[in-house]
Amino acid sequence: MSNNIETAEIREVGKDEIWQDRKHHLWFPISFTKYSIENGRIYTNSGLLSSREDECLLYRVTDITLTRSLGQKIFGTGTIHMNTKDRSTPVIHLENIKNPVQVKRMISNLIEKEREEKHVVGRDMYGASGNMSDAEMDFDCDDHDLDE
């Protein structure tokens, strides 16, 4: 069998996988939501009869937050929330995963590694001009509006 179909590479499950887990209920990983990190990407697979796979490049993650309720602390799980610069998935939630503190640290280190490898600097991700409209920007730097 060919390794690609119409120049699209086939992703083999388990190959080059750095981390994987499932959404837990209590401490049981009995869910149809799976999370994995491989090849510089975060994958979220959900569903049984109809399924969905979301993918986000690690270097596009801009913020990571860990939340843990009392129940999650008791059962050793937590939820990681990641804000991204990805239009299709602006927020990724890794819900009720085990060892959340270690996973958050691992993801943070992987993000920095990916940014270094791809030579992505802060201004590429956090540029102030990204939140301003053309009308608010002063292109000629004369401190006057465009219509003056």
PDB file of C-alpha atoms in Angstrom, residues 94-147:
ATOM      1  CA  LEU A  94      -8.111  18.494  26.943  1.00  0.00           C
ATOM      2  CA  GLU A  95     -10.810  17.461  29.401  1.00  0.00           C
ATOM      3  CA  ASN A  96     -10.331  15.201  32.421  1.00  0.00           C
ATOM      4  CA  ILE A  97      -6.880  13.905  31.491  1.00  0.00           C
ATOM      5  CA  LYS A  98      -4.615  12.093  33.935  1.00  0.00           C
ATOM      6  CA  ASN A  99      -1.382  13.694  35.198  1.00  0.00           C
ATOM      7  CA  PRO A 100      -2.514  17.151  34.036  1.00  0.00           C
ATOM      8  CA  VAL A 101       0.348  19.104  35.653  1.00  0.00           C
ATOM      9  CA  GLN A 102       3.019  17.002  33.936  1.00  0.00           C
ATOM     10  CA  VAL A 103       1.132  17.080  30.620  1.00  0.00           C
ATOM     11  CA  LYS A 104       0.793  20.880  30.770  1.00  0.00           C
ATOM     12  CA  ARG A 105       4.545  21.247  31.368  1.00  0.00           C
ATOM     13  CA  MET A 106       5.325  18.789  28.569  1.00  0.00           C
ATOM     14  CA  ILE A 107       3.057  20.662  26.121  1.00  0.00           C
ATOM     15  CA  SER A 108       4.601  23.996  27.095  1.00  0.00           C
ATOM     16  CA  ASN A 109       8.102  22.634  26.446  1.00  0.00           C
ATOM     17  CA  LEU A 110       7.010  21.121  23.113  1.00  0.00           C
ATOM     18  CA  ILE A 111       5.486  24.452  22.044  1.00  0.00           C
ATOM     19  CA  GLU A 112       8.750  26.285  22.747  1.00  0.00           C
ATOM     20  CA  LYS A 113      10.733  23.603  20.897  1.00  0.00           C
ATOM     21  CA  GLU A 114       8.442  23.844  17.847  1.00  0.00           C
ATOM     22  CA  ARG A 115       8.693  27.643  17.807  1.00  0.00           C
ATOM     23  CA  GLU A 116      12.491  27.461  17.920  1.00  0.00           C
ATOM     24  CA  GLU A 117      12.606  24.870  15.123  1.00  0.00           C
ATOM     25  CA  LYS A 118      10.244  26.898  12.921  1.00  0.00           C
ATOM     26  CA  HIS A 119      11.886  30.232  13.833  1.00  0.00           C
ATOM     27  CA  VAL A 120       8.588  31.705  15.024  1.00  0.00           C
ATOM     28  CA  VAL A 121       9.164  34.750  17.186  1.00  0.00           C
ATOM     29  CA  GLY A 122       6.769  36.525  19.536  1.00  0.00           C
ATOM     30  CA  ARG A 123       5.796  39.271  17.126  1.00  0.00           C
ATOM     31  CA  ASP A 124       4.636  36.644  14.592  1.00  0.00           C
ATOM     32  CA  MET A 125       2.156  35.281  17.128  1.00  0.00           C
ATOM     33  CA  TYR A 126       1.273  38.299  19.234  1.00  0.00           C
ATOM     34  CA  GLY A 127       1.622  41.250  16.861  1.00  0.00           C
ATOM     35  CA  ALA A 128      -0.252  44.313  18.045  1.00  0.00           C
ATOM     36  CA  SER A 129      -1.351  45.067  14.509  1.00  0.00           C
ATOM     37  CA  GLY A 130      -3.276  41.791  14.408  1.00  0.00           C
ATOM     38  CA  ASN A 131      -6.025  43.307  16.563  1.00  0.00           C
ATOM     39  CA  MET A 132      -6.247  46.683  14.816  1.00  0.00           C
ATOM     40  CA  SER A 133      -8.284  47.595  11.772  1.00  0.00           C
ATOM     41  CA  ASP A 134      -6.769  49.462   8.839  1.00  0.00           C
ATOM     42  CA  ALA A 135      -8.590  52.624   9.959  1.00  0.00           C
ATOM     43  CA  GLU A 136      -6.846  52.496  13.354  1.00  0.00           C
ATOM     44  CA  MET A 137      -3.355  52.067  11.886  1.00  0.00           C
ATOM     45  CA  ASP A 138      -1.160  55.035  10.999  1.00  0.00           C
ATOM     46  CA  PHE A 139       0.764  53.724   7.977  1.00  0.00           C
ATOM     47  CA  ASP A 140       2.710  56.923   7.278  1.00  0.00           C
ATOM     48  CA  CYS A 141       3.665  57.449  10.964  1.00  0.00           C
ATOM     49  CA  ASP A 142       2.642  61.129  11.004  1.00  0.00           C
ATOM     50  CA  ASP A 143       0.249  60.752  13.966  1.00  0.00           C
ATOM     51  CA  HIS A 144      -2.720  61.807  11.806  1.00  0.00           C
ATOM     52  CA  ASP A 145      -5.744  59.861  10.693  1.00  0.00           C
ATOM     53  CA  LEU A 146      -5.895  58.591   7.126  1.00  0.00           C
ATOM     54  CA  ASP A 147      -8.603  61.067   6.138  1.00  0.00           C
TER      55      ASP A 147
END
